[in-house]
Amino acid sequence: MKKKLSNKVIFGYAIGQLGDAMVYCMLVSYLAYFLTGPGGVAAGPAGTISSVGLFVSAGAALVVGYLSDNCKNPNGRRRPFIKVAIPVLLVAMILLFSDFGFSGTTAILYYGTLVMILWCAYTMWFVPYTALGAEITEDYDERLNLRNRAAIFTQSGNFIGGAVPMALVGLLAACGLGESMSWTVMAAILVVASCIIFAITIKATKGHELIIDVSKNRTNIVKDTFEIVKAKPTKWLIGAILCYIIINTIYASNLSFVVTYYSGLPASIVSIVSGAGMLIALVLVPLIGTVANKMDKRKAYVIFFVAAAVWLFVFRFIFDLFEPSIPLIILLGAGVMIAMAAYWQLIAALSYDLVEVVEINCGRRLEGALASLQTVLQQVAGSIGMLIWGWVLAFGGFDATAAAQTDSALDSILSLSTIIPGIGILLSAVFIIAYPISREKFLLVQKALEDKKKTGEYSREGLERIL
């Protein structure tokens, strides 16, 4: 086994999530807004550009995962991809948030091409980075500690990427820059900061990658992905991921509707509610880490998810008793933030433990394939979530052009932020209850792997639901 990671390495790896979350949150929060504003793209094509970018990133994730798993670079399989991703991400982000006066088809082609390049570059960072976390330590508790530290930076990055861009654009515009140039400078500041952070991660993790001889591998993307999927614990992890991302997408899409149509508050309040939610998630990080360390990351996931579900079910009825207000909407959102904080803090640590299971099954370490599968699942779940959200609103009779919404439409809006997310969160917890890799079982997995490497044989006793 490797020696324990130093605090310098743990910090260097974990801080990568700060840059990651800044870039990702800014893209999902403001890309469509920029395209339909300074970018000069109509709403329909802007939505198509954003959707195509996400689908391209899902396909790119599978390719990057496979290539990094089978990379023959003598210095490691993950960091070389990140080094390539940084300059491409830097240039693409600045060009994407620039206005060169294009319009019509030219603007669609320009921004559509850049969105695809940018998401591919992001994927070339994210998949190897996630896989690297499973490589630099094979210890159950140390993996949890790594993700606990990373979670602090994730929530901090979410806050920066969600709250800073609009404020910074406003400040730059007030200083005399035009609106378009303000967006370009803002994007440049955030992406340069993110790329510096990525460089710190590369430097800090140098020498900690596993050096594996993959010259004899005879495999392909489909085969590697299938090796992950057919592992017995994977189906439970897939269920947990799908259920959570679906409801997270529904809640995020519905928040502005709760604020405006249901509560009758100005749209500007959405940013206040979102910022408050991100701060709640950040405050919860140490508590989630403490519970996970003392009990088990599976139990911690279930505890916080069940608490979040109950919270949302209760607030469905609280909204019938009190007039909607900003504090009440923030308190409602706290339920989703509890689940969000627990998910992003624990899901990667839970999935890391599949690496050794797959290695026993097929004799290869497939961290990249595992990270890419998780990325694809999240993109697919996001699409499903948007579909469910739209159809529930339509079934409830929502009409954006109506002077006032019907009771049925208002009830649908409230259910999309309470009952429906609560059900999805509860189902995600059920899947993790069924997920069989606990701290004790993982020790047995490690022993089985060591025995297989030494003698070619190993015991399945106690691992019947895993191997």
CSV table of C-alpha atoms in Angstrom, one decimal:
chain,number,residue,atom,x,y,z
A,1,MET,CA,0.0,0.0,0.0
A,2,LYS,CA,1.1,3.6,-0.6
A,3,LYS,CA,2.1,5.8,2.3
A,4,LYS,CA,-0.3,8.4,3.6
A,5,LEU,CA,-0.7,11.5,1.5
A,6,SER,CA,0.8,14.7,2.8
A,7,ASN,CA,-1.4,17.7,3.5
A,8,LYS,CA,0.3,19.4,0.6
A,9,VAL,CA,-0.9,16.8,-1.8
A,10,ILE,CA,-4.4,16.6,-0.4
A,11,PHE,CA,-4.7,20.4,-0.6
A,12,GLY,CA,-3.2,20.5,-4.1
A,13,TYR,CA,-5.7,17.9,-5.3
A,14,ALA,CA,-8.7,19.3,-3.5
A,15,ILE,CA,-8.2,22.9,-4.6
A,16,GLY,CA,-8.7,21.7,-8.2
A,17,GLN,CA,-12.4,21.6,-7.4
A,18,LEU,CA,-12.4,25.3,-6.8
A,19,GLY,CA,-11.4,26.0,-10.4
A,20,ASP,CA,-13.7,23.3,-11.7
A,21,ALA,CA,-16.8,24.6,-9.9
A,22,MET,CA,-16.0,28.2,-10.9
A,23,VAL,CA,-15.9,27.3,-14.6
A,24,TYR,CA,-18.8,24.8,-14.6
A,25,CYS,CA,-21.2,27.0,-12.5
A,26,MET,CA,-20.5,30.1,-14.6
A,27,LEU,CA,-21.2,28.1,-17.8
A,28,VAL,CA,-24.5,26.6,-16.7
A,29,SER,CA,-25.7,29.8,-15.1
A,30,TYR,CA,-24.7,32.4,-17.6
A,31,LEU,CA,-23.9,30.9,-21.0
A,32,ALA,CA,-27.5,31.1,-22.3
A,33,TYR,CA,-27.9,34.6,-20.8
A,34,PHE,CA,-24.8,35.8,-22.7
A,35,LEU,CA,-25.7,34.2,-25.9
A,36,THR,CA,-29.2,35.7,-26.0
A,37,GLY,CA,-27.8,39.1,-24.9
A,38,PRO,CA,-24.4,40.4,-26.2
A,39,GLY,CA,-24.0,37.2,-28.3
A,40,GLY,CA,-27.0,38.1,-30.4
A,41,VAL,CA,-28.3,34.6,-30.7
A,42,ALA,CA,-32.1,34.0,-30.5
A,43,ALA,CA,-33.4,32.0,-27.5
A,44,GLY,CA,-34.2,28.9,-29.5
A,45,PRO,CA,-30.8,28.4,-31.1
A,46,ALA,CA,-29.1,29.5,-27.8
A,47,GLY,CA,-30.9,26.6,-26.0
A,48,THR,CA,-29.9,24.2,-28.8
A,49,ILE,CA,-26.2,25.4,-28.7
A,50,SER,CA,-26.2,24.7,-24.9
A,51,SER,CA,-27.8,21.3,-25.2
A,52,VAL,CA,-25.5,20.2,-28.1
A,53,GLY,CA,-22.5,21.2,-26.0
A,54,LEU,CA,-23.7,19.0,-23.1
A,55,PHE,CA,-24.3,16.0,-25.4
A,56,VAL,CA,-20.9,16.5,-27.0
A,57,SER,CA,-19.2,16.6,-23.6
A,58,ALA,CA,-20.9,13.3,-22.7
A,59,GLY,CA,-19.5,11.6,-25.8
A,60,ALA,CA,-16.1,13.2,-25.2
A,61,ALA,CA,-16.1,11.9,-21.6
A,62,LEU,CA,-16.3,8.3,-22.8
A,63,VAL,CA,-13.4,8.9,-25.2
A,64,VAL,CA,-11.2,10.8,-22.7
A,65,GLY,CA,-11.9,8.1,-20.0
A,66,TYR,CA,-10.8,5.3,-22.4
A,67,LEU,CA,-7.7,7.2,-23.7
A,68,SER,CA,-6.5,8.1,-20.2
A,69,ASP,CA,-7.0,4.6,-18.9
A,70,ASN,CA,-4.8,3.3,-21.8
A,71,CYS,CA,-2.3,6.1,-21.9
A,72,LYS,CA,1.3,4.9,-22.2
A,73,ASN,CA,3.0,8.1,-20.9
A,74,PRO,CA,5.8,7.1,-18.6
A,75,ASN,CA,4.9,9.9,-16.2
A,76,GLY,CA,1.3,8.8,-15.6
A,77,ARG,CA,-2.1,8.5,-17.3
A,78,ARG,CA,-4.0,11.5,-16.0
A,79,ARG,CA,-1.9,14.6,-15.7
A,80,PRO,CA,-0.8,14.7,-19.4
A,81,PHE,CA,-4.5,15.2,-20.4
A,82,ILE,CA,-5.0,18.0,-17.9
A,83,LYS,CA,-1.9,19.8,-19.2
A,84,VAL,CA,-3.4,19.7,-22.7
A,85,ALA,CA,-6.8,20.8,-21.4
A,86,ILE,CA,-5.7,24.0,-19.7
A,87,PRO,CA,-4.6,26.2,-22.6
A,88,VAL,CA,-7.5,25.0,-24.8
A,89,LEU,CA,-10.0,25.8,-22.0
A,90,LEU,CA,-8.4,29.2,-21.4
A,91,VAL,CA,-8.6,30.4,-25.0
A,92,ALA,CA,-12.0,28.9,-25.7
A,93,MET,CA,-13.7,30.5,-22.6
A,94,ILE,CA,-12.4,33.9,-23.5
A,95,LEU,CA,-13.5,33.6,-27.1
A,96,LEU,CA,-16.9,32.2,-26.2
A,97,PHE,CA,-17.7,35.2,-24.0
A,98,SER,CA,-16.6,37.7,-26.7
A,99,ASP,CA,-18.8,39.6,-29.1
A,100,PHE,CA,-17.4,40.1,-32.6
A,101,GLY,CA,-20.6,41.4,-34.0
A,102,PHE,CA,-21.7,38.1,-35.6
A,103,SER,CA,-25.4,37.6,-36.2
A,104,GLY,CA,-27.8,35.0,-37.6
A,105,THR,CA,-26.3,31.7,-38.9
A,106,THR,CA,-22.7,33.1,-38.5
A,107,ALA,CA,-23.2,33.7,-34.8
A,108,ILE,CA,-24.8,30.3,-34.3
A,109,LEU,CA,-21.9,28.5,-36.0
A,110,TYR,CA,-19.3,30.6,-34.2
A,111,TYR,CA,-20.7,30.1,-30.7
A,112,GLY,CA,-21.8,26.5,-31.4
A,113,THR,CA,-18.3,25.5,-32.4
A,114,LEU,CA,-16.7,27.2,-29.4
A,115,VAL,CA,-19.2,25.6,-27.0
A,116,MET,CA,-18.3,22.2,-28.3
A,117,ILE,CA,-14.5,22.9,-28.0
A,118,LEU,CA,-14.9,24.3,-24.5
A,119,TRP,CA,-17.0,21.4,-23.2
A,120,CYS,CA,-14.5,18.9,-24.7
A,121,ALA,CA,-11.6,20.8,-23.0
A,122,TYR,CA,-13.5,20.8,-19.7
A,123,THR,CA,-14.1,17.1,-20.0
A,124,MET,CA,-10.4,16.6,-20.7
A,125,TRP,CA,-9.8,18.2,-17.3
A,126,PHE,CA,-12.7,16.8,-15.3
A,127,VAL,CA,-12.5,13.1,-16.2
A,128,PRO,CA,-8.7,12.6,-15.6
A,129,TYR,CA,-8.9,14.8,-12.5
A,130,THR,CA,-11.7,12.7,-11.0
A,131,ALA,CA,-9.9,9.5,-11.9
A,132,LEU,CA,-6.7,10.8,-10.4
A,133,GLY,CA,-8.4,11.0,-7.0
A,134,ALA,CA,-8.9,7.2,-7.0
A,135,GLU,CA,-5.3,6.7,-8.1
A,136,ILE,CA,-3.3,8.9,-5.6
A,137,THR,CA,-4.7,6.9,-2.7
A,138,GLU,CA,-6.3,3.4,-2.4
A,139,ASP,CA,-7.2,3.9,1.3
A,140,TYR,CA,-10.9,4.0,2.1
A,141,ASP,CA,-10.7,6.7,4.8
A,142,GLU,CA,-8.1,8.7,2.9
A,143,ARG,CA,-10.3,8.8,-0.2
A,144,LEU,CA,-13.1,10.2,2.0
A,145,ASN,CA,-10.8,12.8,3.5
A,146,LEU,CA,-9.7,13.8,0.1
A,147,ARG,CA,-13.3,14.4,-1.0
A,148,ASN,CA,-14.2,16.1,2.3
A,149,ARG,CA,-11.5,18.7,1.5
A,150,ALA,CA,-12.5,19.0,-2.1
A,151,ALA,CA,-16.1,19.6,-1.1
A,152,ILE,CA,-15.2,22.8,0.6
A,153,PHE,CA,-13.6,24.1,-2.6
A,154,THR,CA,-16.6,22.8,-4.7
A,155,GLN,CA,-19.1,24.8,-2.7
A,156,SER,CA,-16.8,27.9,-2.7
A,157,GLY,CA,-16.4,27.6,-6.4
A,158,ASN,CA,-20.2,27.2,-6.9
A,159,PHE,CA,-20.7,30.5,-4.9
A,160,ILE,CA,-18.0,32.3,-6.9
A,161,GLY,CA,-19.2,31.0,-10.3
A,162,GLY,CA,-22.9,31.7,-9.5
A,163,ALA,CA,-22.7,35.1,-7.7
A,164,VAL,CA,-19.6,36.9,-9.0
A,165,PRO,CA,-20.0,37.0,-12.8
A,166,MET,CA,-23.1,39.3,-12.9
A,167,ALA,CA,-21.7,41.5,-10.1
A,168,LEU,CA,-18.3,41.7,-11.8
A,169,VAL,CA,-19.9,42.5,-15.2
A,170,GLY,CA,-21.9,45.3,-13.6
A,171,LEU,CA,-18.8,46.7,-11.9
A,172,LEU,CA,-16.7,46.7,-15.1
A,173,ALA,CA,-19.5,48.3,-17.0
A,174,ALA,CA,-19.8,51.0,-14.4
A,175,CYS,CA,-16.0,51.6,-14.8
A,176,GLY,CA,-16.6,52.5,-18.5
A,177,LEU,CA,-16.3,49.2,-20.3
A,178,GLY,CA,-19.1,48.3,-22.7
A,179,GLU,CA,-21.4,45.4,-21.9
A,180,SER,CA,-19.8,43.0,-24.3
A,181,MET,CA,-16.2,43.8,-23.2
A,182,SER,CA,-17.3,43.5,-19.6
A,183,TRP,CA,-18.4,40.0,-20.2
A,184,THR,CA,-15.1,39.2,-22.0
A,185,VAL,CA,-13.0,40.6,-19.2
A,186,MET,CA,-15.1,38.9,-16.5
A,187,ALA,CA,-14.7,35.5,-18.3
A,188,ALA,CA,-11.0,36.1,-18.7
A,189,ILE,CA,-10.5,36.8,-15.0
A,190,LEU,CA,-12.4,33.7,-13.8
A,191,VAL,CA,-10.9,31.3,-16.4
A,192,VAL,CA,-7.3,32.5,-15.8
A,193,ALA,CA,-7.8,32.0,-12.0
A,194,SER,CA,-9.2,28.5,-12.7
A,195,CYS,CA,-6.3,27.6,-14.9
A,196,ILE,CA,-3.8,28.7,-12.3
A,197,ILE,CA,-5.6,26.5,-9.8
A,198,PHE,CA,-5.5,23.6,-12.3
A,199,ALA,CA,-1.7,24.1,-12.6
A,200,ILE,CA,-1.4,24.0,-8.8
A,201,THR,CA,-3.1,20.6,-8.9
A,202,ILE,CA,-0.8,19.3,-11.6
A,203,LYS,CA,2.3,20.5,-9.6
A,204,ALA,CA,1.0,19.1,-6.2
A,205,THR,CA,0.1,15.6,-7.5
A,206,LYS,CA,3.3,15.1,-9.5
A,207,GLY,CA,4.8,11.7,-8.7
A,208,HIS,CA,1.6,10.4,-7.1
A,209,GLU,CA,0.0,8.8,-10.1
A,210,LEU,CA,0.1,5.1,-10.6
A,211,ILE,CA,2.5,4.0,-13.3
A,212,ILE,CA,0.9,1.1,-15.0
A,213,ASP,CA,2.0,-1.0,-18.0
A,214,VAL,CA,-0.9,-0.9,-20.4
A,215,SER,CA,1.0,-2.1,-23.5
A,216,LYS,CA,-0.7,-5.5,-23.3
A,217,ASN,CA,-4.2,-4.1,-23.0
A,218,ARG,CA,-6.5,-5.3,-25.8
A,219,THR,CA,-9.6,-3.4,-25.2
A,220,ASN,CA,-12.0,-0.6,-26.5
A,221,ILE,CA,-14.4,2.0,-25.1
A,222,VAL,CA,-17.4,-0.3,-25.2
A,223,LYS,CA,-15.6,-3.1,-23.4
A,224,ASP,CA,-14.1,-0.9,-20.7
A,225,THR,CA,-17.5,0.8,-20.1
A,226,PHE,CA,-19.2,-2.7,-19.9
A,227,GLU,CA,-16.6,-3.8,-17.3
A,228,ILE,CA,-17.7,-1.0,-15.1
A,229,VAL,CA,-21.5,-1.5,-15.7
A,230,LYS,CA,-21.4,-5.2,-15.1
A,231,ALA,CA,-19.8,-5.0,-11.7
A,232,LYS,CA,-22.4,-6.0,-9.1
A,233,PRO,CA,-22.4,-2.7,-7.1
A,234,THR,CA,-22.6,-0.4,-10.1
A,235,LYS,CA,-26.3,-0.7,-10.7
A,236,TRP,CA,-27.0,0.8,-7.2
A,237,LEU,CA,-24.6,3.7,-7.8
A,238,ILE,CA,-26.2,4.4,-11.2
A,239,GLY,CA,-29.6,4.5,-9.6
A,240,ALA,CA,-28.4,6.9,-6.9
A,241,ILE,CA,-26.8,9.2,-9.4
A,242,LEU,CA,-29.8,9.3,-11.8
A,243,CYS,CA,-32.3,10.0,-9.1
A,244,TYR,CA,-30.3,12.8,-7.6
A,245,ILE,CA,-29.3,14.6,-10.8
A,246,ILE,CA,-32.9,14.4,-12.1
A,247,ILE,CA,-34.4,16.1,-9.1
A,248,ASN,CA,-31.5,18.6,-8.9
A,249,THR,CA,-32.2,19.7,-12.5
A,250,ILE,CA,-35.9,19.9,-11.7
A,251,TYR,CA,-35.3,22.1,-8.7
A,252,ALA,CA,-32.8,24.4,-10.4
A,253,SER,CA,-35.1,24.8,-13.4
A,254,ASN,CA,-38.1,25.5,-11.2
A,255,LEU,CA,-36.6,27.9,-8.7
A,256,SER,CA,-37.4,31.1,-10.8
A,257,PHE,CA,-40.9,29.8,-11.2
A,258,VAL,CA,-41.4,29.5,-7.4
A,259,VAL,CA,-40.0,32.9,-6.9
A,260,THR,CA,-42.0,34.7,-9.6
A,261,TYR,CA,-45.1,32.8,-10.6
A,262,TYR,CA,-45.9,31.1,-7.3
A,263,SER,CA,-44.6,33.8,-4.8
A,264,GLY,CA,-45.1,36.9,-6.9
A,265,LEU,CA,-41.6,38.2,-6.1
A,266,PRO,CA,-39.2,39.9,-8.5
A,267,ALA,CA,-36.9,37.7,-10.6
A,268,SER,CA,-33.9,39.4,-9.1
A,269,ILE,CA,-34.7,37.5,-5.9
A,270,VAL,CA,-33.6,34.3,-7.5
A,271,SER,CA,-29.9,35.2,-7.2
A,272,ILE,CA,-30.4,36.0,-3.5
A,273,VAL,CA,-32.0,32.6,-2.9
A,274,SER,CA,-29.3,30.8,-4.9
A,275,GLY,CA,-26.5,32.6,-3.1
A,276,ALA,CA,-28.0,31.8,0.3
A,277,GLY,CA,-28.4,28.1,-0.8
A,278,MET,CA,-24.8,27.9,-1.8
A,279,LEU,CA,-23.7,29.3,1.6
A,280,ILE,CA,-25.9,26.7,3.4
A,281,ALA,CA,-24.2,23.9,1.4
A,282,LEU,CA,-20.8,25.3,2.3
A,283,VAL,CA,-21.6,25.4,6.0
A,284,LEU,CA,-22.8,21.8,5.9
A,285,VAL,CA,-19.5,20.5,4.5
A,286,PRO,CA,-17.7,20.0,7.8
A,287,LEU,CA,-20.7,18.4,9.4
A,288,ILE,CA,-21.1,15.9,6.5
A,289,GLY,CA,-17.4,15.1,6.7
A,290,THR,CA,-17.6,14.5,10.5
A,291,VAL,CA,-20.6,12.1,10.2
A,292,ALA,CA,-19.0,10.2,7.3
A,293,ASN,CA,-15.7,9.8,9.2
A,294,LYS,CA,-17.3,8.6,12.4
A,295,MET,CA,-19.9,6.3,10.8
A,296,ASP,CA,-19.4,5.5,7.1
A,297,LYS,CA,-19.8,7.4,3.9
A,298,ARG,CA,-22.8,5.3,2.9
A,299,LYS,CA,-24.6,5.9,6.2
A,300,ALA,CA,-23.8,9.6,6.0
A,301,TYR,CA,-25.2,9.8,2.5
A,302,VAL,CA,-28.4,8.1,3.7
A,303,ILE,CA,-28.8,10.2,6.8
A,304,PHE,CA,-28.5,13.6,5.0
A,305,PHE,CA,-30.6,12.5,2.1
A,306,VAL,CA,-33.5,11.2,4.3
A,307,ALA,CA,-33.3,14.4,6.3
A,308,ALA,CA,-33.5,16.4,3.1
A,309,ALA,CA,-36.5,14.4,1.8
A,310,VAL,CA,-38.4,14.8,5.1
A,311,TRP,CA,-37.6,18.6,5.1
A,312,LEU,CA,-39.1,19.0,1.6
A,313,PHE,CA,-42.2,17.0,2.4
A,314,VAL,CA,-42.8,19.1,5.5
A,315,PHE,CA,-42.3,22.4,3.6
A,316,ARG,CA,-44.9,21.3,1.0
A,317,PHE,CA,-47.5,21.8,3.8
A,318,ILE,CA,-45.8,24.8,5.4
A,319,PHE,CA,-46.4,26.7,2.1
A,320,ASP,CA,-50.1,26.1,2.5
A,321,LEU,CA,-50.0,27.7,6.0
A,322,PHE,CA,-47.9,30.8,5.3
A,323,GLU,CA,-47.6,33.5,2.7
A,324,PRO,CA,-44.6,33.0,0.4
A,325,SER,CA,-41.6,35.1,1.4
A,326,ILE,CA,-37.8,35.3,0.7
A,327,PRO,CA,-36.9,33.6,4.0
A,328,LEU,CA,-39.5,30.9,3.4
A,329,ILE,CA,-38.2,30.1,-0.1
A,330,ILE,CA,-34.6,30.0,1.3
A,331,LEU,CA,-35.6,27.6,4.0
A,332,LEU,CA,-37.4,25.4,1.4
A,333,GLY,CA,-34.2,25.4,-0.7
A,334,ALA,CA,-32.2,24.4,2.3
A,335,GLY,CA,-33.7,20.9,1.9
A,336,VAL,CA,-32.3,20.5,-1.6
A,337,MET,CA,-29.0,22.1,-0.4
A,338,ILE,CA,-28.6,19.4,2.3
A,339,ALA,CA,-28.8,16.7,-0.4
A,340,MET,CA,-26.7,18.7,-2.8
A,341,ALA,CA,-23.9,19.1,-0.3
A,342,ALA,CA,-23.9,15.4,0.7
A,343,TYR,CA,-24.1,14.2,-2.9
A,344,TRP,CA,-21.1,16.2,-4.3
A,345,GLN,CA,-19.1,15.5,-1.1
A,346,LEU,CA,-19.7,11.7,-1.0
A,347,ILE,CA,-20.6,10.4,-4.4
A,348,ALA,CA,-17.0,10.4,-5.8
A,349,ALA,CA,-15.7,8.8,-2.7
A,350,LEU,CA,-18.3,6.1,-3.0
A,351,SER,CA,-17.6,5.5,-6.6
A,352,TYR,CA,-13.8,5.3,-6.1
A,353,ASP,CA,-14.2,2.1,-4.2
A,354,LEU,CA,-15.5,0.4,-7.4
A,355,VAL,CA,-12.1,0.7,-9.0
A,356,GLU,CA,-10.6,-2.2,-7.0
A,357,VAL,CA,-13.8,-4.3,-7.6
A,358,VAL,CA,-13.4,-3.9,-11.3
A,359,GLU,CA,-9.7,-4.6,-11.1
A,360,ILE,CA,-10.5,-8.0,-9.5
A,361,ASN,CA,-13.1,-8.7,-12.2
A,362,CYS,CA,-11.0,-7.9,-15.3
A,363,GLY,CA,-7.5,-7.3,-14.1
A,364,ARG,CA,-7.3,-3.6,-15.2
A,365,ARG,CA,-7.7,-0.3,-13.3
A,366,LEU,CA,-10.4,1.7,-15.1
A,367,GLU,CA,-10.6,5.0,-13.1
A,368,GLY,CA,-11.1,6.9,-16.3
A,369,ALA,CA,-13.9,4.8,-17.6
A,370,LEU,CA,-15.6,5.1,-14.2
A,371,ALA,CA,-15.3,8.9,-14.2
A,372,SER,CA,-16.5,9.1,-17.7
A,373,LEU,CA,-19.5,6.9,-17.0
A,374,GLN,CA,-20.5,9.2,-14.1
A,375,THR,CA,-20.3,12.2,-16.4
A,376,VAL,CA,-22.5,10.6,-19.0
A,377,LEU,CA,-25.0,9.6,-16.4
A,378,GLN,CA,-25.2,13.1,-15.1
A,379,GLN,CA,-25.8,14.6,-18.5
A,380,VAL,CA,-28.5,12.0,-19.3
A,381,ALA,CA,-30.2,12.6,-16.0
A,382,GLY,CA,-30.1,16.3,-16.6
A,383,SER,CA,-31.9,15.9,-19.8
A,384,ILE,CA,-34.5,13.6,-18.2
A,385,GLY,CA,-35.0,16.1,-15.4
A,386,MET,CA,-35.7,18.9,-17.9
A,387,LEU,CA,-38.2,16.7,-19.7
A,388,ILE,CA,-40.1,15.8,-16.5
A,389,TRP,CA,-40.1,19.4,-15.4
A,390,GLY,CA,-41.6,20.6,-18.6
A,391,TRP,CA,-44.3,17.9,-18.8
A,392,VAL,CA,-45.4,18.4,-15.1
A,393,LEU,CA,-45.8,22.1,-15.8
A,394,ALA,CA,-47.7,21.4,-19.0
A,395,PHE,CA,-50.0,18.8,-17.3
A,396,GLY,CA,-50.7,21.3,-14.5
A,397,GLY,CA,-51.9,23.8,-17.1
A,398,PHE,CA,-49.1,26.4,-16.8
A,399,ASP,CA,-49.3,29.2,-19.3
A,400,ALA,CA,-46.5,31.8,-19.3
A,401,THR,CA,-48.7,34.2,-21.3
A,402,ALA,CA,-51.6,34.1,-18.8
A,403,ALA,CA,-52.3,37.1,-16.6
A,404,ALA,CA,-52.6,34.7,-13.6
A,405,GLN,CA,-51.9,31.0,-13.2
A,406,THR,CA,-54.6,28.5,-12.3
A,407,ASP,CA,-54.5,26.7,-8.9
A,408,SER,CA,-53.5,23.6,-10.7
A,409,ALA,CA,-50.5,25.3,-12.3
A,410,LEU,CA,-49.4,26.8,-9.0
A,411,ASP,CA,-49.7,23.4,-7.3
A,412,SER,CA,-47.5,21.9,-10.0
A,413,ILE,CA,-44.9,24.6,-9.5
A,414,LEU,CA,-44.8,24.0,-5.8
A,415,SER,CA,-44.7,20.2,-6.2
A,416,LEU,CA,-41.7,20.5,-8.5
A,417,SER,CA,-39.8,22.1,-5.7
A,418,THR,CA,-41.1,19.9,-2.8
A,419,ILE,CA,-42.8,16.6,-3.3
A,420,ILE,CA,-41.1,15.5,-6.5
A,421,PRO,CA,-37.5,16.4,-5.4
A,422,GLY,CA,-38.3,14.8,-2.0
A,423,ILE,CA,-39.3,11.5,-3.7
A,424,GLY,CA,-36.2,11.5,-5.9
A,425,ILE,CA,-33.9,12.2,-3.0
A,426,LEU,CA,-35.5,9.4,-1.0
A,427,LEU,CA,-35.0,7.0,-3.9
A,428,SER,CA,-31.4,8.0,-4.2
A,429,ALA,CA,-30.9,7.2,-0.5
A,430,VAL,CA,-32.6,3.7,-1.0
A,431,PHE,CA,-30.1,2.9,-3.8
A,432,ILE,CA,-27.2,3.8,-1.5
A,433,ILE,CA,-28.6,1.6,1.2
A,434,ALA,CA,-28.4,-1.2,-1.3
A,435,TYR,CA,-24.9,-0.2,-2.4
A,436,PRO,CA,-22.8,-3.0,-0.8
A,437,ILE,CA,-19.3,-1.5,-0.4
A,438,SER,CA,-18.9,-0.4,3.2
A,439,ARG,CA,-15.6,0.3,5.0
A,440,GLU,CA,-15.5,-3.3,6.3
A,441,LYS,CA,-16.3,-4.8,2.9
A,442,PHE,CA,-13.7,-2.6,1.2
A,443,LEU,CA,-11.0,-4.0,3.4
A,444,LEU,CA,-12.1,-7.5,2.2
A,445,VAL,CA,-12.0,-6.3,-1.4
A,446,GLN,CA,-8.4,-5.0,-0.9
A,447,LYS,CA,-7.3,-8.3,0.6
A,448,ALA,CA,-8.9,-10.3,-2.2
A,449,LEU,CA,-7.1,-8.1,-4.8
A,450,GLU,CA,-3.8,-8.6,-3.0
A,451,ASP,CA,-4.3,-12.4,-2.9
A,452,LYS,CA,-5.2,-12.5,-6.6
A,453,LYS,CA,-2.0,-10.5,-7.5
A,454,LYS,CA,0.1,-12.9,-5.4
A,455,THR,CA,-1.4,-16.3,-6.1
A,456,GLY,CA,-4.1,-15.8,-8.8
A,457,GLU,CA,-6.7,-16.9,-6.3
A,458,TYR,CA,-8.9,-15.2,-3.7
A,459,SER,CA,-11.8,-15.8,-1.4
A,460,ARG,CA,-15.3,-14.5,-2.1
A,461,GLU,CA,-16.5,-15.0,1.4
A,462,GLY,CA,-18.3,-11.9,2.6
A,463,LEU,CA,-18.2,-10.4,-0.9
A,464,GLU,CA,-21.0,-12.3,-2.6
A,465,ARG,CA,-22.9,-9.1,-3.3
A,466,ILE,CA,-19.8,-7.4,-4.6
A,467,LEU,CA,-17.8,-9.9,-6.7
